[in-house]
PDB file of C-alpha atoms and ligand atoms in Angstrom:
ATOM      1  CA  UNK A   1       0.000   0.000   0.000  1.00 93.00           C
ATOM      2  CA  UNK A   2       1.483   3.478  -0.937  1.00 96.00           C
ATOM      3  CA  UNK A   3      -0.181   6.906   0.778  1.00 94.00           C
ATOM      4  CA  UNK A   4       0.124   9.231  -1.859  1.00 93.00           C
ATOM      5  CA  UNK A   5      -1.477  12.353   0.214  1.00 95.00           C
ATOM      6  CA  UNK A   6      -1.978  12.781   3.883  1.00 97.00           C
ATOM      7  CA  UNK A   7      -2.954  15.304   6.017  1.00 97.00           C
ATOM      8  CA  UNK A   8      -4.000  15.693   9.952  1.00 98.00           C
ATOM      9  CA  UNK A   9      -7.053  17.867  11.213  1.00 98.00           C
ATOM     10  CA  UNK A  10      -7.802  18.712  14.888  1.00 98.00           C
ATOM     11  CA  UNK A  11     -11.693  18.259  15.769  1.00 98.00           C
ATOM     12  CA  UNK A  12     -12.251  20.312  19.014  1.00 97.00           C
ATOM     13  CA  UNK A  13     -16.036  21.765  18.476  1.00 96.00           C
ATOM     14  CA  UNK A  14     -19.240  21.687  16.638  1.00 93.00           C
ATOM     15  CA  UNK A  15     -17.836  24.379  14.230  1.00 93.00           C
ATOM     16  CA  UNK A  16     -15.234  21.999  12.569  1.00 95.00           C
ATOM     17  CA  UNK A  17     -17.803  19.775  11.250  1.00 95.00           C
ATOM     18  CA  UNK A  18     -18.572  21.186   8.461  1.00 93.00           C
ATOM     19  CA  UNK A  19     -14.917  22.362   7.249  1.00 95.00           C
ATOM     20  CA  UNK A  20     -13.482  18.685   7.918  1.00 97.00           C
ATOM     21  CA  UNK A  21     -16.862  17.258   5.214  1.00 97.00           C
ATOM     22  CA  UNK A  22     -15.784  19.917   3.129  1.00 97.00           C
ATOM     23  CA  UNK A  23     -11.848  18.797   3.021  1.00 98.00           C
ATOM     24  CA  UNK A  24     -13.132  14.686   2.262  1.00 98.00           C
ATOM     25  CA  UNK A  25     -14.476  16.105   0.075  1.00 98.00           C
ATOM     26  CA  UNK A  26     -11.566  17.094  -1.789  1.00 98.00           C
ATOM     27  CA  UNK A  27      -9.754  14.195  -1.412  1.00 98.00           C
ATOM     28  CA  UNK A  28     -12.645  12.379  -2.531  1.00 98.00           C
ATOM     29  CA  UNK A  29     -13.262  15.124  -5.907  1.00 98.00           C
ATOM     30  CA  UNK A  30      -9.178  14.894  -6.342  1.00 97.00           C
ATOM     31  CA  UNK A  31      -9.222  10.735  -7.112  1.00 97.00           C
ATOM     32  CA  UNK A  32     -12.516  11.400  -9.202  1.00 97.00           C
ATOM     33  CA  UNK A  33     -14.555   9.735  -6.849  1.00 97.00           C
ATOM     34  CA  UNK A  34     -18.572   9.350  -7.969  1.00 96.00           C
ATOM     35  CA  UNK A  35     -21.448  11.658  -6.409  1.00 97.00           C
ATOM     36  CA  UNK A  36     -22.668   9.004  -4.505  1.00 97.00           C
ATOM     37  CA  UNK A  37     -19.602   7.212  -3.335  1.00 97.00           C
ATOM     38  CA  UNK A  38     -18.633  10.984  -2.206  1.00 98.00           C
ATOM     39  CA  UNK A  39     -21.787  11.143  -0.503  1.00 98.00           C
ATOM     40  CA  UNK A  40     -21.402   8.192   0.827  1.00 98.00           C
ATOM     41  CA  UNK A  41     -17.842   8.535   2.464  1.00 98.00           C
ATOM     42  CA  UNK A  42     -18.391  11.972   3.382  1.00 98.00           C
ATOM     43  CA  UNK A  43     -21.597  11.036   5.483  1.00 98.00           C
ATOM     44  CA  UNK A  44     -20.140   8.039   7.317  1.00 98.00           C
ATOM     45  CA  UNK A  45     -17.067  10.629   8.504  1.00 98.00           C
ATOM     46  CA  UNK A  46     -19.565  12.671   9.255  1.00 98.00           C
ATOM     47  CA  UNK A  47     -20.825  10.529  11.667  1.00 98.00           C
ATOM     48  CA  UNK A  48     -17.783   9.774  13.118  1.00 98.00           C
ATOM     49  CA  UNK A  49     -16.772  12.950  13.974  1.00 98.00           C
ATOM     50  CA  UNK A  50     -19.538  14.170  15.469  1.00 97.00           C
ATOM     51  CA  UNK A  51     -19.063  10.850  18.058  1.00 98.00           C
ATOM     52  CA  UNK A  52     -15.701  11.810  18.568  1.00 98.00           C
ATOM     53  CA  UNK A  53     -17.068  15.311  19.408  1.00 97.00           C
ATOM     54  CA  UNK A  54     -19.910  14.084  21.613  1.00 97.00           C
ATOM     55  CA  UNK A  55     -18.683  10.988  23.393  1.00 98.00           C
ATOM     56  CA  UNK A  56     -14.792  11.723  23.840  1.00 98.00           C
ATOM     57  CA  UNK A  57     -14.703  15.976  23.468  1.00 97.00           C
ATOM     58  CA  UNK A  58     -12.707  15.760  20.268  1.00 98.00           C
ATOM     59  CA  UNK A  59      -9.889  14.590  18.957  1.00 98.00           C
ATOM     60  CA  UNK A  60      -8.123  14.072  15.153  1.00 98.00           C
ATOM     61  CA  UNK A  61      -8.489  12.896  11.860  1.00 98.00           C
ATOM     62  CA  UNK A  62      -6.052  11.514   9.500  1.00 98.00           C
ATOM     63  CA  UNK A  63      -6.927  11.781   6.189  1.00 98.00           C
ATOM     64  CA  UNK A  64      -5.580  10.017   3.192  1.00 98.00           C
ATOM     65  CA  UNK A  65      -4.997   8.790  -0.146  1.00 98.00           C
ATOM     66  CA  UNK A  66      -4.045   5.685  -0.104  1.00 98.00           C
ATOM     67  CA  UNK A  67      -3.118   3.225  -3.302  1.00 96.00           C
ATOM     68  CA  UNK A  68      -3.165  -0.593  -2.971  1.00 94.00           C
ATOM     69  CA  UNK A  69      -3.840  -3.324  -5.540  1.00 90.00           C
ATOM     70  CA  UNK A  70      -3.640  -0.686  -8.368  1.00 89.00           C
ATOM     71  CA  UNK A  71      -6.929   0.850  -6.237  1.00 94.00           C
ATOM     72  CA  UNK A  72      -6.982   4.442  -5.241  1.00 97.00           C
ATOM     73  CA  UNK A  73      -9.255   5.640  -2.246  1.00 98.00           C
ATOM     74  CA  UNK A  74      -9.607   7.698   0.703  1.00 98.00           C
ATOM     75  CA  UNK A  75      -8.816   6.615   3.851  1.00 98.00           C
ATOM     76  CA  UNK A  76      -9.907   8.176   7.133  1.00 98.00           C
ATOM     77  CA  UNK A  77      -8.769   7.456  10.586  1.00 98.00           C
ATOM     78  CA  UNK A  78     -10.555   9.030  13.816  1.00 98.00           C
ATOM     79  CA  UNK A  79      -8.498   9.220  17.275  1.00 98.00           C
ATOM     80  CA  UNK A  80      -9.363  10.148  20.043  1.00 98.00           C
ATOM     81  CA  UNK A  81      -8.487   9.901  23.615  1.00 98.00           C
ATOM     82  CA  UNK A  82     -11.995   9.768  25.209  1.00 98.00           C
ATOM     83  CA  UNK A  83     -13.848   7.377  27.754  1.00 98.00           C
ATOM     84  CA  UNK A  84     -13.456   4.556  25.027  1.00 98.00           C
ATOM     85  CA  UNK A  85     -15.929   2.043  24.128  1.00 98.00           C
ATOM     86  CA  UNK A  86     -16.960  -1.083  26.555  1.00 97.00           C
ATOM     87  CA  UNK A  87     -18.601  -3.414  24.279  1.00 98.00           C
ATOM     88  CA  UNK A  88     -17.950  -2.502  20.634  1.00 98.00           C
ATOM     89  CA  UNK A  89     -20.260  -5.688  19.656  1.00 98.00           C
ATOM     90  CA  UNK A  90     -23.754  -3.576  21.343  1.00 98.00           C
ATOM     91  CA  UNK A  91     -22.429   0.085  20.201  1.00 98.00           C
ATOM     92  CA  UNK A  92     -22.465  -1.707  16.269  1.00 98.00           C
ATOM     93  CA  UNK A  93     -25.735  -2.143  16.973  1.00 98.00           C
ATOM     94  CA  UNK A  94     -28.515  -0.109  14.687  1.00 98.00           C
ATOM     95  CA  UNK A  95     -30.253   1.616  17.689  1.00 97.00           C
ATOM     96  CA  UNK A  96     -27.874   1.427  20.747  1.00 98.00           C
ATOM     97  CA  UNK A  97     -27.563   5.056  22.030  1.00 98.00           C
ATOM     98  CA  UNK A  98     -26.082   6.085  25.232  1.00 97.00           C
ATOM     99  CA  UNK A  99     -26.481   9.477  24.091  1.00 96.00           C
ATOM    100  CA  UNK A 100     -30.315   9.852  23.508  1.00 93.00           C
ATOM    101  CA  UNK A 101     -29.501   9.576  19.330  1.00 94.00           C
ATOM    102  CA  UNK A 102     -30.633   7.479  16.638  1.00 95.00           C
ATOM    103  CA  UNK A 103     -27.295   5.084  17.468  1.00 97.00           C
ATOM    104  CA  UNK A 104     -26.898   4.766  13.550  1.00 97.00           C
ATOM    105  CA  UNK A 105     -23.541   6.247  13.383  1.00 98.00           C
ATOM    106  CA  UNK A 106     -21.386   3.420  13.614  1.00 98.00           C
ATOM    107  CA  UNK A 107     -23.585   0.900  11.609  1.00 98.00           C
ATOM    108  CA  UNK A 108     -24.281   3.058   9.301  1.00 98.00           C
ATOM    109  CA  UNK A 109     -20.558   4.350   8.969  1.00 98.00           C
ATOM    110  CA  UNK A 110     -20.011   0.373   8.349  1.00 98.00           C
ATOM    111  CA  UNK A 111     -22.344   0.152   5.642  1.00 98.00           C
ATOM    112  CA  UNK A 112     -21.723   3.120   3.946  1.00 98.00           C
ATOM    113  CA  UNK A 113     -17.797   2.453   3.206  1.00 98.00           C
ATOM    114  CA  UNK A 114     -15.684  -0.374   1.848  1.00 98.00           C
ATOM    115  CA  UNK A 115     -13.659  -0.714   5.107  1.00 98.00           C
ATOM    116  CA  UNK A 116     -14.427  -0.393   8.315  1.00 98.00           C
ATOM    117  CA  UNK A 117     -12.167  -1.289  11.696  1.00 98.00           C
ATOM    118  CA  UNK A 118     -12.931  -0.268  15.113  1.00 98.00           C
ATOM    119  CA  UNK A 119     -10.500  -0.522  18.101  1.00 98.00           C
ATOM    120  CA  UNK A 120     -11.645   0.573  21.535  1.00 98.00           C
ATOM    121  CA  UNK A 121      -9.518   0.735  24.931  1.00 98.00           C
ATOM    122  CA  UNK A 122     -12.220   1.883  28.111  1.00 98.00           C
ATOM    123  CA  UNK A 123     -10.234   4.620  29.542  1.00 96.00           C
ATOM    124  CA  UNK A 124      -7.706   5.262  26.520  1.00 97.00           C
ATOM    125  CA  UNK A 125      -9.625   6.039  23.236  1.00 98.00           C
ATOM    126  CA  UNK A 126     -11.022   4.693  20.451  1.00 98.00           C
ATOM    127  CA  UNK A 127      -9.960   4.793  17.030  1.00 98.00           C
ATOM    128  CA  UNK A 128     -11.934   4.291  14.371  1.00 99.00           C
ATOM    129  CA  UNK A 129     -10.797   3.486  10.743  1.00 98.00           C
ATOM    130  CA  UNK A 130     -12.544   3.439   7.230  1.00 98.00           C
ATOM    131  CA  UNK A 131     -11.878   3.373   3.493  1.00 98.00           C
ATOM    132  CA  UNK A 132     -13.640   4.404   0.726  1.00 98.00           C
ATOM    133  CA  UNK A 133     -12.123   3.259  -3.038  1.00 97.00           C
ATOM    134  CA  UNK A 134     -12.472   5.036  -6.320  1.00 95.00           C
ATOM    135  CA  UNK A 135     -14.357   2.291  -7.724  1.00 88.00           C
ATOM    136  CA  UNK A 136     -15.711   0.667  -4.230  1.00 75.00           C
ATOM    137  CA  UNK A 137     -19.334  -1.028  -4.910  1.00 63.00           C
TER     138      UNK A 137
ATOM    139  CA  UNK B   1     -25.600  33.677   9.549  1.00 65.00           C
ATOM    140  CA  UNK B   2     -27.089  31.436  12.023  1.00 83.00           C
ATOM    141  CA  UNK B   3     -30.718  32.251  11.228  1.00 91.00           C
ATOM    142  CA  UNK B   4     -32.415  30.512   8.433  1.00 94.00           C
ATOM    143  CA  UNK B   5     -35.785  32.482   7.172  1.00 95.00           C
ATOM    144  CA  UNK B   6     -39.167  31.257   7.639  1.00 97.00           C
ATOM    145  CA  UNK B   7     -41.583  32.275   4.336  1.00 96.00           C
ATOM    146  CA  UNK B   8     -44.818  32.113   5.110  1.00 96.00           C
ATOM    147  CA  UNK B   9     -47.309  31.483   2.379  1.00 93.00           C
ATOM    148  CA  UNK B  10     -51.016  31.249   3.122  1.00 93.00           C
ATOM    149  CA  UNK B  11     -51.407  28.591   5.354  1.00 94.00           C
ATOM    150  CA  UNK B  12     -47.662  27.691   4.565  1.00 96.00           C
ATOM    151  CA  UNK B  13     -44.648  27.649   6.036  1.00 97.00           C
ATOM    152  CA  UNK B  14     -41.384  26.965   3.445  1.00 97.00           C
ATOM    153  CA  UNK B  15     -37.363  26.984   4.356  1.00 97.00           C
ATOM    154  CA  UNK B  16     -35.107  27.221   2.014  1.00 96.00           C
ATOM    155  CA  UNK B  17     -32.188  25.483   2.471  1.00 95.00           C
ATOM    156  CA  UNK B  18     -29.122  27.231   1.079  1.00 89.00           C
ATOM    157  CA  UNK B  19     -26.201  25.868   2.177  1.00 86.00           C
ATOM    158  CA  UNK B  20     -24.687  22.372   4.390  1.00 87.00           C
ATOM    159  CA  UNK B  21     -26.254  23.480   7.824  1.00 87.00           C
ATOM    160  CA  UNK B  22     -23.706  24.072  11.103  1.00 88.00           C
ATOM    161  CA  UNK B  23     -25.212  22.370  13.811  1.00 90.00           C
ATOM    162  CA  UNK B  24     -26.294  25.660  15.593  1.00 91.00           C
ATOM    163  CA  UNK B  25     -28.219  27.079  12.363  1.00 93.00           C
ATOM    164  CA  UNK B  26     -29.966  23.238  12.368  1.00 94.00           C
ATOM    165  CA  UNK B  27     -31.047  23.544  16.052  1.00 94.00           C
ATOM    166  CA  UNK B  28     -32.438  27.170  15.131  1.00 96.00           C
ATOM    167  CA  UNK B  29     -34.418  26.060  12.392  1.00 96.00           C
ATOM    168  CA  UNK B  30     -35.999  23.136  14.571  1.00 97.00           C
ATOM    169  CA  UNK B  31     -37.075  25.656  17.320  1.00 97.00           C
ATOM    170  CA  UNK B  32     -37.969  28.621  14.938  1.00 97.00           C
ATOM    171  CA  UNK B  33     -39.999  26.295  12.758  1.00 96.00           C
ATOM    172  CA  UNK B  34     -41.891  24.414  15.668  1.00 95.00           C
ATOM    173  CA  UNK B  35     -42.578  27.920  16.901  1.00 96.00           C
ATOM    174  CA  UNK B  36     -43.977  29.233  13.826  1.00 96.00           C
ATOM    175  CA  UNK B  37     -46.219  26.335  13.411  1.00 97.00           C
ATOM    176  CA  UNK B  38     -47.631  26.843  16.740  1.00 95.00           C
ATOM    177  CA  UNK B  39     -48.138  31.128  16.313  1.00 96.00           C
ATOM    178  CA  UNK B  40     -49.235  31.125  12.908  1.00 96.00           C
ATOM    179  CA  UNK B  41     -51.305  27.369  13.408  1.00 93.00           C
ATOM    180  CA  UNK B  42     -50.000  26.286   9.202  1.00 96.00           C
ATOM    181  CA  UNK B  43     -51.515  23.619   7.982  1.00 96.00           C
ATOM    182  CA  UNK B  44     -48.118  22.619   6.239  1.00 96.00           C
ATOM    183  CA  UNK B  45     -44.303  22.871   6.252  1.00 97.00           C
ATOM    184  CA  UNK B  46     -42.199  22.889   3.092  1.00 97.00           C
ATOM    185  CA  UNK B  47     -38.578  22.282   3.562  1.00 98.00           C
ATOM    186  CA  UNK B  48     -36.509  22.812   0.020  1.00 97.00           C
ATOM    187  CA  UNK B  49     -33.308  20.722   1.188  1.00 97.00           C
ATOM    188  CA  UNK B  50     -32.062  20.359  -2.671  1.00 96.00           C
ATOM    189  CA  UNK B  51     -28.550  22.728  -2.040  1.00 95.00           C
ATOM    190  CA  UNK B  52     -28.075  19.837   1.029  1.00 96.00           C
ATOM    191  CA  UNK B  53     -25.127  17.811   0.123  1.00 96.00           C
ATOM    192  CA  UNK B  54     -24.941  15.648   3.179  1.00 96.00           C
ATOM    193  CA  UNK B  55     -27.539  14.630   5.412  1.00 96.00           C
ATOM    194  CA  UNK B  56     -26.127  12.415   9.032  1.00 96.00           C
ATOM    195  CA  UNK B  57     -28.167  11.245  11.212  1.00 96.00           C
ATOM    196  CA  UNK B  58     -27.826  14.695  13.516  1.00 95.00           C
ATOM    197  CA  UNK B  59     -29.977  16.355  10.262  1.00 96.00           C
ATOM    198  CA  UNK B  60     -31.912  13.488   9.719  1.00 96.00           C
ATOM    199  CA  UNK B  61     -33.149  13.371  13.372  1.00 95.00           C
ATOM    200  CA  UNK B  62     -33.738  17.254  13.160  1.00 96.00           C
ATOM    201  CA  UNK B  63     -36.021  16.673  10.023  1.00 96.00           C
ATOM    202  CA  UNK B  64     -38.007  13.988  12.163  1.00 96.00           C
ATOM    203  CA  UNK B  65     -38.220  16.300  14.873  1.00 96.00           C
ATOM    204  CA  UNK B  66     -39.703  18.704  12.812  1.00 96.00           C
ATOM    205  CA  UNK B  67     -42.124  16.318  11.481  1.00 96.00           C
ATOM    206  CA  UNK B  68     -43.288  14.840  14.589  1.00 96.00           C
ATOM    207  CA  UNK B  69     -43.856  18.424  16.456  1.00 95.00           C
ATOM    208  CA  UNK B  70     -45.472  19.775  13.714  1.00 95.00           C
ATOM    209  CA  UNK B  71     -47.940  16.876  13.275  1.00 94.00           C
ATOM    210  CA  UNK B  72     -48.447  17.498  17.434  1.00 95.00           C
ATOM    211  CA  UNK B  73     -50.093  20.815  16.034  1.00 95.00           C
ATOM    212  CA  UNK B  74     -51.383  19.378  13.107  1.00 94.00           C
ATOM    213  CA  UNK B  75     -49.599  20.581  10.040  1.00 96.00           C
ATOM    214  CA  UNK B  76     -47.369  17.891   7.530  1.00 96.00           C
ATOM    215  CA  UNK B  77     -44.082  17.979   6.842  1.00 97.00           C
ATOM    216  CA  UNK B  78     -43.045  17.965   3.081  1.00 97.00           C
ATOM    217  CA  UNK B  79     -38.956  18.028   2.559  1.00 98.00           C
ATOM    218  CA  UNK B  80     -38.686  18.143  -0.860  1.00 98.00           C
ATOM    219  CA  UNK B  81     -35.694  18.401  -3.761  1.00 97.00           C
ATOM    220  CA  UNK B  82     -33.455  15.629  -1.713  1.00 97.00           C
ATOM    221  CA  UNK B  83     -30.381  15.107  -4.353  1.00 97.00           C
ATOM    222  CA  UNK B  84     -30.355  11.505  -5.510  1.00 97.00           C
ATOM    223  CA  UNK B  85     -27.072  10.239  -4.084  1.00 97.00           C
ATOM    224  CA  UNK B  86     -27.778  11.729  -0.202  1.00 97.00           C
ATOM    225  CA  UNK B  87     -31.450   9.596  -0.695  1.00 96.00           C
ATOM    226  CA  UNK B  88     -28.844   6.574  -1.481  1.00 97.00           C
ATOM    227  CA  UNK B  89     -26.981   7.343   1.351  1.00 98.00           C
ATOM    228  CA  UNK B  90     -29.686   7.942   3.931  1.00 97.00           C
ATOM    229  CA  UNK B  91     -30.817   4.748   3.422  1.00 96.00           C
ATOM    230  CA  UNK B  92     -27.653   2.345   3.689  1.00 97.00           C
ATOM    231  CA  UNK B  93     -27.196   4.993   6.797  1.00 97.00           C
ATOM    232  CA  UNK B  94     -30.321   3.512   7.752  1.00 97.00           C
ATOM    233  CA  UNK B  95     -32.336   6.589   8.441  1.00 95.00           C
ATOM    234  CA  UNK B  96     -35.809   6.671   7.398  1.00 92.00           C
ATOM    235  CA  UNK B  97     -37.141   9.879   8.115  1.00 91.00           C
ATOM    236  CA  UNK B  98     -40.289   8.681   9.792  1.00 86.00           C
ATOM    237  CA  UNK B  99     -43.375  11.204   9.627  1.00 88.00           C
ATOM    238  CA  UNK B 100     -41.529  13.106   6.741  1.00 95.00           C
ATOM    239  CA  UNK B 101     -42.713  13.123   3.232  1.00 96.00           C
ATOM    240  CA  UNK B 102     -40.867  13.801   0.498  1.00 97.00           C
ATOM    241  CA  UNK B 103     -41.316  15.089  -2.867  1.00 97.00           C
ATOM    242  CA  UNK B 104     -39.195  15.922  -6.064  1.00 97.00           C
ATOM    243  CA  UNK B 105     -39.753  20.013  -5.745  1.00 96.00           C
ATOM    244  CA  UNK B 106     -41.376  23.082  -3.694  1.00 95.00           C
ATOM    245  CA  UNK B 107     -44.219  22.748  -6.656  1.00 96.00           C
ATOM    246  CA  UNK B 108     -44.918  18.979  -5.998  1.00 97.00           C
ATOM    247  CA  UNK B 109     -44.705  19.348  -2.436  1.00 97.00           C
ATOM    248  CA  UNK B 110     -47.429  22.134  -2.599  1.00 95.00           C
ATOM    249  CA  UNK B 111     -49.747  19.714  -4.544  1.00 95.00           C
ATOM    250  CA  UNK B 112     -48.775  17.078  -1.611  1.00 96.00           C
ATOM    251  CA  UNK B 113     -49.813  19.225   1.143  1.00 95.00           C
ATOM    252  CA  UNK B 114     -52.971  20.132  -0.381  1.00 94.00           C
ATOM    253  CA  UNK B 115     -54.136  17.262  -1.057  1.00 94.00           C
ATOM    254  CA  UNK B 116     -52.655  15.649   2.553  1.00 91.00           C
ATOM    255  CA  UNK B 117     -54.105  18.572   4.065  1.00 87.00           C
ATOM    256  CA  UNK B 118     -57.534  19.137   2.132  1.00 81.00           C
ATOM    257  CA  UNK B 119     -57.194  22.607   1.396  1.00 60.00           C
ATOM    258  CA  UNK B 120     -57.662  24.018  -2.483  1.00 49.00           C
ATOM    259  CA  UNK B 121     -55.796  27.027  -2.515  1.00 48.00           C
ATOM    260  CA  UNK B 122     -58.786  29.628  -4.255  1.00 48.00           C
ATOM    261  CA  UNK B 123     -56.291  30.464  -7.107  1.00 48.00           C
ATOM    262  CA  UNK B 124     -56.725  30.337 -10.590  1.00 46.00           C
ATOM    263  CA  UNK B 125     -55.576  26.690 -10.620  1.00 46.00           C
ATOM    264  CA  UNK B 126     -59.174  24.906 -12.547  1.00 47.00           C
ATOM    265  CA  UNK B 127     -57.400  22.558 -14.514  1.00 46.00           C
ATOM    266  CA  UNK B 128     -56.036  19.896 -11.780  1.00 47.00           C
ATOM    267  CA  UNK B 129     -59.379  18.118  -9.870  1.00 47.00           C
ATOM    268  CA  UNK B 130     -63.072  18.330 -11.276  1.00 46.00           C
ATOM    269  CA  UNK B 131     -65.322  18.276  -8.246  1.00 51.00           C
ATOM    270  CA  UNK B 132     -64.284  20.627  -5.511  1.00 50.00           C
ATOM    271  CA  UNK B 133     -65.464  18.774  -2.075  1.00 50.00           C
ATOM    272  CA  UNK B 134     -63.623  20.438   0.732  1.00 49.00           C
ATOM    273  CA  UNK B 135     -63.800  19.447   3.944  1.00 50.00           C
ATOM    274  CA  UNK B 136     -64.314  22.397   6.629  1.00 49.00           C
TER     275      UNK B 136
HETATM  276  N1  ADP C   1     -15.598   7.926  19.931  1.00 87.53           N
HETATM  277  C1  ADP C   1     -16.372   7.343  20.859  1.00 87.53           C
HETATM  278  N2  ADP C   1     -15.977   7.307  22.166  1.00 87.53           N
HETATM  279  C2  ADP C   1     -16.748   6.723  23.117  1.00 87.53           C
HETATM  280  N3  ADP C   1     -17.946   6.141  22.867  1.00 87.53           N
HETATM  281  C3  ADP C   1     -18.392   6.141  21.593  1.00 87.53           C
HETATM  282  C4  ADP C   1     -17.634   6.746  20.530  1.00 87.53           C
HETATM  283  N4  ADP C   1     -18.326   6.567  19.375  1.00 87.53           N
HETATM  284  C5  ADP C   1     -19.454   5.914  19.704  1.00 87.53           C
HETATM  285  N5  ADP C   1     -19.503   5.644  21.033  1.00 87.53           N
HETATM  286  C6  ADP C   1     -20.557   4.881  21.737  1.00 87.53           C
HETATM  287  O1  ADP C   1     -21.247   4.090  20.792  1.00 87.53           O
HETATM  288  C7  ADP C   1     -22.654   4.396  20.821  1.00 87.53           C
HETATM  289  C8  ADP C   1     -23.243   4.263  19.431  1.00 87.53           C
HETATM  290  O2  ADP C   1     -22.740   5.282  18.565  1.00 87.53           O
HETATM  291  P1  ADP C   1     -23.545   5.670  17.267  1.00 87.53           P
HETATM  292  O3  ADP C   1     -23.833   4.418  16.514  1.00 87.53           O
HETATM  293  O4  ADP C   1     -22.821   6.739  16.556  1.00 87.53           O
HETATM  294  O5  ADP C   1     -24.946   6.203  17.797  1.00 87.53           O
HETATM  295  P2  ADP C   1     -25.277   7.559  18.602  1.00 87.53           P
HETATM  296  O6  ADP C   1     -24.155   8.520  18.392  1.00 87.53           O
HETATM  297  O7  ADP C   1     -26.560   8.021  18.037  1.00 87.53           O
HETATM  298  O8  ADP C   1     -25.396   7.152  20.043  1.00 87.53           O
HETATM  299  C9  ADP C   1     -22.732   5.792  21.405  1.00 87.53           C
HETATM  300  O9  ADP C   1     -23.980   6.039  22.013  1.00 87.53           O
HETATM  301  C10 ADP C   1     -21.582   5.766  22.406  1.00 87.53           C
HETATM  302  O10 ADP C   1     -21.986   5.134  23.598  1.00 87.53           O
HETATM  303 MG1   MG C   2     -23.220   8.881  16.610  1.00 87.53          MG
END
């Protein structure tokens, strides 16, 4: 696997939403990624960065493009140093919510992208990983 | 800006959605509406989302919320204009907008809420239904 492009964004409140959609977005436009598989990837990060936001007050994204098996596609990682995640297994669950939501962020994350990994220390932080090819699906 | 105007036409109320919405402007938007509805009792709420590029499930829930308040005080909610690829992605998300029609544009969702809601607006529109049996 080669990264061709990376680059490292700080999420610390609501207002960097918006900004970090809009810069996947450009890494997604720059490998001529389709509408929908834009929409797509952009949506699932969304989710995952408003989590980061809400359940561990921020953190970073890593954001690159990555090459591998003559593929090209974006790949995202989310780290943060929050409470962590007890039971990975219920919060993949459509539905589970400890925050009053719609808990569809990280199921839906998982079906919206090609690649999805999870890893979750309770007291340490989670980080959460996804990829999204040129030509995925 | 982190006010979004509220048009109100007849018994009406229709949001234009111009740009992707910060989280603040969103929350407005659900309170502002939700108070409209109740002050000026509409019948209906048009929400034009076709500038939205991405929809998450914070939006999504917002548009429920909307929905499901407004029906409280008994006016629909029409979103209409959603682009094609965010209505593929809401629904691999998994999101399904319960209580929230949809149609293709502010026109169509007019014809939707009047004929959800009853109401023939007294224009000069003759050419659309024959017999004209309102209910009051
Ligand atoms: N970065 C994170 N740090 C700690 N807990 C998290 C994180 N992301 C998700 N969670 C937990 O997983 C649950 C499910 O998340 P999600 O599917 O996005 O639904 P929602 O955000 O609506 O609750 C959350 O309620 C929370 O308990
Ligand atoms: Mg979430």
């Amino acid at each position: 696997m080669i990264v061709m492009t990376k680059d490292t964004m700080q999420i610390v409140r609501e207002q960097d939403v918006v900004p970090f959609r809009n810069r996947v977005r450009e890494y997604a436009v720059k490998i001529g990624m389709s509408l929908v598989n834009q929409t797509k990837l952009i949506t699932a990060a969304s989710e995952l960065v408003r989590n980061m936001l809400k359940y561990a007050s921020g953190g970073k994204v890593i954001l690159e493009i990555i090459s591998k098996n003559a593929q090209t596609g974006v790949r995202l990682t989310f780290v943060d140093e929050g409470p962590g995640i007890s039971d990975i297994k219920q919060a993949m669950q459509d539905g589970f919510s400890t925050g009053r939501s719609l808990g569809l962020g990280l199921p839906g994350a998982k079906r919206l992208v090609n690649e999805f990994d999870i890893q979750s220390t309770p007291g340490t932080g989670t980080t959460v990983t996804i990829t999204h090819w040129k030509h995925g699906r | 800006m982190d006010r979004i105007p509220i048009l109100k036409m007849g018994p009406y109320l229709l949001v234009t959605i111009q740009i992707d919405l910060y989280d603040r402007v969103a929350l407005n938007l659900e309170n502002d509406l939700i108070t409209m509805v109740s002050k000026t009792e509409a019948k209906g709420v048009l929400i034009d989302i076709s500038a939205v590029s991405i929809v998450d499930s914070f939006m999504g829930r917002i548009l429920g919320n909307i929905a499901s308040m407004s029906r409280i005080m008994d006016a629909e909610t029409v979103v209409v204009g959603m682009q094609p690829a965010v209505a593929i992605t809401l629904v691999e998300l998994g999101l399904t907008l319960q209580g929230v029609h949809t149609a293709l544009n502010v026109e169509k969702g007019m014809e939707l809420l009047q004929d959800m809601i009853g109401l023939h607006s007294s224009s000069t529109e003759d050419d659309e239904e024959g017999p004209d049996d309102r209910n009051d």
